[in-house]
Amino acid sequence: DPQLKNVNGLQYRTAVIKKQVLFPQRPGKLKLAPFTMECVVNRSFFNRGTAVEVRSNAAELTVTALPPNAPAAFNGAVGELDLVVKADRTEVKANEAIELSITYTGRGNLKLMEAPALRFPSDFDTYDPKVNDRITVSGSGMSGQRSYQYLIIPRHEGEFALDPFVFSFFDTRTGAYRTV
């Protein structure tokens, strides 16, 4: 939304041109280069306008490190997150497919999260997961859900126990690591 702003006694119409959500990948002082843009001003039916290059100021951020002693299952996920794991069924005949979905929901670096590394018995055929994103990016960050759907096919009859799936993340609500 354009707004009027007084700069050095002159009134200008201003608008936000670009917003970005940043997820720093390392601690320390990080410098952001200035944003540069070329535009044409004072354009009208009789005037082609004047080309102007505008440049923002540079910015410097101080990023604090995550606490030490992260859990072994921590892979960089940070935010206010929840996890839901569902199988469409738990009893099938040999060579029938099972669909397993792992869904992360909440606010955080959802788009940077990788597919979980799951281990299945050798008698199971598994396929790369299908990724479904319903993620919204706004000035307050990234929120929504990222879901991984796995297709699993047991090739032999029997009862198989699957290892538990463990997910660790840094919970920004509590300021501590959390494992679910």
mmCIF file of C-alpha atoms in Angstrom:
data_model
loop_
_atom_site.group_PDB
_atom_site.id
_atom_site.type_symbol
_atom_site.label_atom_id
_atom_site.label_comp_id
_atom_site.label_asym_id
_atom_site.label_seq_id
_atom_site.Cartn_x
_atom_site.Cartn_y
_atom_site.Cartn_z
ATOM 1 C CA ASP A 1 0.000 0.000 0.000
ATOM 2 C CA PRO A 2 1.534 3.330 -1.035
ATOM 3 C CA GLN A 3 2.074 5.795 1.789
ATOM 4 C CA LEU A 4 3.078 9.458 1.914
ATOM 5 C CA LYS A 5 6.385 10.191 3.621
ATOM 6 C CA ASN A 6 8.093 13.489 4.344
ATOM 7 C CA VAL A 7 11.838 13.477 3.509
ATOM 8 C CA ASN A 8 13.856 16.710 3.942
ATOM 9 C CA GLY A 9 10.704 18.814 3.733
ATOM 10 C CA LEU A 10 9.473 17.162 0.499
ATOM 11 C CA GLN A 11 6.562 14.756 0.393
ATOM 12 C CA TYR A 12 7.071 11.444 -1.407
ATOM 13 C CA ARG A 13 4.825 8.503 -2.119
ATOM 14 C CA THR A 14 6.505 5.358 -0.779
ATOM 15 C CA ALA A 15 5.787 1.643 -1.099
ATOM 16 C CA VAL A 16 7.434 -1.603 -0.012
ATOM 17 C CA ILE A 17 8.904 -3.187 -3.135
ATOM 18 C CA LYS A 18 10.414 -6.345 -1.735
ATOM 19 C CA LYS A 19 10.337 -8.327 1.504
ATOM 20 C CA GLN A 20 12.398 -11.422 2.170
ATOM 21 C CA VAL A 21 12.343 -13.992 4.930
ATOM 22 C CA LEU A 22 15.868 -14.988 5.924
ATOM 23 C CA PHE A 23 16.970 -18.181 7.637
ATOM 24 C CA PRO A 24 20.624 -17.848 8.625
ATOM 25 C CA GLN A 25 22.612 -21.050 8.229
ATOM 26 C CA ARG A 26 25.504 -20.165 10.538
ATOM 27 C CA PRO A 27 26.138 -17.993 13.588
ATOM 28 C CA GLY A 28 28.190 -14.793 13.631
ATOM 29 C CA LYS A 29 28.035 -11.376 12.001
ATOM 30 C CA LEU A 30 26.416 -11.629 8.586
ATOM 31 C CA LYS A 31 26.356 -8.800 6.059
ATOM 32 C CA LEU A 32 23.525 -8.327 3.598
ATOM 33 C CA ALA A 33 24.481 -6.591 0.379
ATOM 34 C CA PRO A 34 22.468 -3.533 -0.651
ATOM 35 C CA PHE A 35 19.433 -4.079 -2.845
ATOM 36 C CA THR A 36 19.792 -2.310 -6.209
ATOM 37 C CA MET A 37 16.958 -1.550 -8.601
ATOM 38 C CA GLU A 38 16.542 0.412 -11.818
ATOM 39 C CA CYS A 39 13.244 2.159 -12.455
ATOM 40 C CA VAL A 40 11.691 4.903 -14.556
ATOM 41 C CA VAL A 41 10.165 7.921 -12.808
ATOM 42 C CA ASN A 42 7.969 10.796 -14.009
ATOM 43 C CA ARG A 43 6.638 8.769 -16.929
ATOM 44 C CA SER A 44 3.547 10.144 -18.665
ATOM 45 C CA PHE A 45 1.889 10.150 -22.078
ATOM 46 C CA PHE A 46 4.160 13.000 -23.240
ATOM 47 C CA ASN A 47 7.291 12.065 -21.293
ATOM 48 C CA ARG A 48 9.316 8.816 -21.532
ATOM 49 C CA GLY A 49 10.459 9.409 -17.960
ATOM 50 C CA THR A 50 13.878 9.351 -16.413
ATOM 51 C CA ALA A 51 15.824 6.178 -15.612
ATOM 52 C CA VAL A 52 16.949 6.121 -12.001
ATOM 53 C CA GLU A 53 18.995 3.557 -10.112
ATOM 54 C CA VAL A 54 18.133 3.264 -6.447
ATOM 55 C CA ARG A 55 20.099 1.415 -3.823
ATOM 56 C CA SER A 56 19.226 0.448 -0.277
ATOM 57 C CA ASN A 57 21.618 0.530 2.616
ATOM 58 C CA ALA A 58 23.645 -2.568 3.542
ATOM 59 C CA ALA A 59 22.571 -4.410 6.662
ATOM 60 C CA GLU A 60 24.510 -6.353 9.250
ATOM 61 C CA LEU A 61 22.976 -9.059 11.433
ATOM 62 C CA THR A 62 24.320 -10.834 14.472
ATOM 63 C CA VAL A 63 23.152 -14.442 14.527
ATOM 64 C CA THR A 64 23.496 -16.344 17.774
ATOM 65 C CA ALA A 65 24.490 -20.009 17.718
ATOM 66 C CA LEU A 66 22.085 -22.749 18.675
ATOM 67 C CA PRO A 67 22.868 -24.281 22.074
ATOM 68 C CA PRO A 68 25.476 -27.065 22.169
ATOM 69 C CA ASN A 69 24.656 -30.745 22.730
ATOM 70 C CA ALA A 70 22.050 -31.079 20.006
ATOM 71 C CA PRO A 71 20.317 -34.491 19.923
ATOM 72 C CA ALA A 72 21.671 -37.027 17.430
ATOM 73 C CA ALA A 73 18.449 -36.800 15.364
ATOM 74 C CA PHE A 74 18.751 -32.986 14.954
ATOM 75 C CA ASN A 75 19.119 -31.992 11.286
ATOM 76 C CA GLY A 76 18.692 -28.210 11.430
ATOM 77 C CA ALA A 77 14.934 -27.837 11.879
ATOM 78 C CA VAL A 78 14.073 -24.714 13.874
ATOM 79 C CA GLY A 79 10.669 -23.333 14.818
ATOM 80 C CA GLU A 80 7.385 -24.105 16.494
ATOM 81 C CA LEU A 81 6.752 -27.500 14.937
ATOM 82 C CA ASP A 82 4.553 -30.540 15.379
ATOM 83 C CA LEU A 83 4.790 -33.982 13.798
ATOM 84 C CA VAL A 84 2.098 -36.429 12.661
ATOM 85 C CA VAL A 85 2.901 -39.897 11.265
ATOM 86 C CA LYS A 86 0.080 -41.937 9.698
ATOM 87 C CA ALA A 87 -0.170 -45.185 7.766
ATOM 88 C CA ASP A 88 -3.261 -45.737 5.638
ATOM 89 C CA ARG A 89 -3.339 -49.312 6.993
ATOM 90 C CA THR A 90 -1.252 -51.627 9.136
ATOM 91 C CA GLU A 91 -2.373 -55.006 7.773
ATOM 92 C CA VAL A 92 -1.944 -55.966 4.142
ATOM 93 C CA LYS A 93 -1.304 -59.062 2.037
ATOM 94 C CA ALA A 94 2.129 -59.562 0.509
ATOM 95 C CA ASN A 95 2.718 -57.252 -2.475
ATOM 96 C CA GLU A 96 -0.014 -54.797 -1.431
ATOM 97 C CA ALA A 97 1.003 -51.176 -0.937
ATOM 98 C CA ILE A 98 0.965 -49.151 2.259
ATOM 99 C CA GLU A 99 1.040 -45.364 2.163
ATOM 100 C CA LEU A 100 2.918 -43.758 5.035
ATOM 101 C CA SER A 101 2.736 -39.994 5.517
ATOM 102 C CA ILE A 102 4.980 -37.890 7.719
ATOM 103 C CA THR A 103 3.733 -34.323 8.169
ATOM 104 C CA TYR A 104 5.491 -31.396 9.829
ATOM 105 C CA THR A 105 3.238 -28.457 10.716
ATOM 106 C CA GLY A 106 3.790 -25.096 12.349
ATOM 107 C CA ARG A 107 6.056 -22.094 11.942
ATOM 108 C CA GLY A 108 9.732 -22.420 11.059
ATOM 109 C CA ASN A 109 12.139 -23.276 8.294
ATOM 110 C CA LEU A 110 9.784 -25.789 6.658
ATOM 111 C CA LYS A 111 11.135 -25.403 3.119
ATOM 112 C CA LEU A 112 14.642 -26.282 4.311
ATOM 113 C CA MET A 113 13.566 -29.560 5.892
ATOM 114 C CA GLU A 114 14.708 -32.704 4.114
ATOM 115 C CA ALA A 115 12.868 -35.977 3.759
ATOM 116 C CA PRO A 116 13.332 -38.149 6.829
ATOM 117 C CA ALA A 117 15.663 -41.112 6.431
ATOM 118 C CA LEU A 118 13.486 -44.109 7.244
ATOM 119 C CA ARG A 119 14.716 -47.688 7.584
ATOM 120 C CA PHE A 120 12.456 -50.520 6.495
ATOM 121 C CA PRO A 121 13.053 -54.279 6.555
ATOM 122 C CA SER A 122 14.905 -55.619 3.510
ATOM 123 C CA ASP A 123 11.721 -57.475 2.460
ATOM 124 C CA PHE A 124 10.038 -54.114 1.761
ATOM 125 C CA ASP A 125 10.228 -52.178 -1.485
ATOM 126 C CA THR A 126 10.186 -48.459 -0.830
ATOM 127 C CA TYR A 127 10.073 -45.505 -3.169
ATOM 128 C CA ASP A 128 11.254 -41.922 -2.864
ATOM 129 C CA PRO A 129 8.639 -39.860 -1.049
ATOM 130 C CA LYS A 130 6.248 -37.475 -2.725
ATOM 131 C CA VAL A 131 6.539 -34.024 -1.144
ATOM 132 C CA ASN A 132 3.409 -31.931 -0.586
ATOM 133 C CA ASP A 133 3.845 -28.352 0.597
ATOM 134 C CA ARG A 134 1.165 -26.037 1.908
ATOM 135 C CA ILE A 135 3.511 -23.316 3.076
ATOM 136 C CA THR A 136 2.822 -19.605 3.370
ATOM 137 C CA VAL A 137 5.641 -17.084 3.494
ATOM 138 C CA SER A 138 4.860 -13.686 4.983
ATOM 139 C CA GLY A 139 6.629 -10.887 6.804
ATOM 140 C CA SER A 140 6.276 -12.860 10.033
ATOM 141 C CA GLY A 141 7.998 -15.957 8.618
ATOM 142 C CA MET A 142 7.112 -19.295 7.102
ATOM 143 C CA SER A 143 4.159 -21.354 8.294
ATOM 144 C CA GLY A 144 2.028 -24.248 7.138
ATOM 145 C CA GLN A 145 2.887 -27.862 6.545
ATOM 146 C CA ARG A 146 5.285 -30.065 4.622
ATOM 147 C CA SER A 147 4.260 -33.663 4.118
ATOM 148 C CA TYR A 148 6.228 -36.662 2.811
ATOM 149 C CA GLN A 149 4.234 -39.596 1.426
ATOM 150 C CA TYR A 150 6.048 -42.911 1.162
ATOM 151 C CA LEU A 151 4.842 -45.916 -0.829
ATOM 152 C CA ILE A 152 5.892 -49.159 0.882
ATOM 153 C CA ILE A 153 5.315 -52.668 -0.441
ATOM 154 C CA PRO A 154 6.054 -55.718 1.755
ATOM 155 C CA ARG A 155 7.081 -58.599 -0.518
ATOM 156 C CA HIS A 156 6.592 -61.440 1.979
ATOM 157 C CA GLU A 157 4.022 -62.416 4.566
ATOM 158 C CA GLY A 158 4.852 -62.031 8.213
ATOM 159 C CA GLU A 159 4.777 -59.603 11.075
ATOM 160 C CA PHE A 160 7.313 -56.801 10.796
ATOM 161 C CA ALA A 161 8.235 -54.272 13.457
ATOM 162 C CA LEU A 162 9.360 -50.881 12.174
ATOM 163 C CA ASP A 163 11.898 -48.804 14.047
ATOM 164 C CA PRO A 164 10.395 -45.688 15.634
ATOM 165 C CA PHE A 165 10.817 -42.481 13.681
ATOM 166 C CA VAL A 166 12.628 -39.835 15.739
ATOM 167 C CA PHE A 167 12.532 -36.129 14.889
ATOM 168 C CA SER A 168 14.521 -33.475 16.765
ATOM 169 C CA PHE A 169 14.281 -29.726 16.321
ATOM 170 C CA PHE A 170 15.125 -26.517 18.140
ATOM 171 C CA ASP A 171 11.849 -25.259 19.608
ATOM 172 C CA THR A 172 11.752 -21.450 19.499
ATOM 173 C CA ARG A 173 8.835 -21.410 21.984
ATOM 174 C CA THR A 174 10.913 -22.985 24.739
ATOM 175 C CA GLY A 175 14.439 -22.089 23.587
ATOM 176 C CA ALA A 176 15.495 -25.742 23.827
ATOM 177 C CA TYR A 177 15.863 -28.837 21.661
ATOM 178 C CA ARG A 178 12.839 -31.101 21.488
ATOM 179 C CA THR A 179 12.679 -34.723 20.315
ATOM 180 C CA VAL A 180 9.433 -36.400 19.278
#
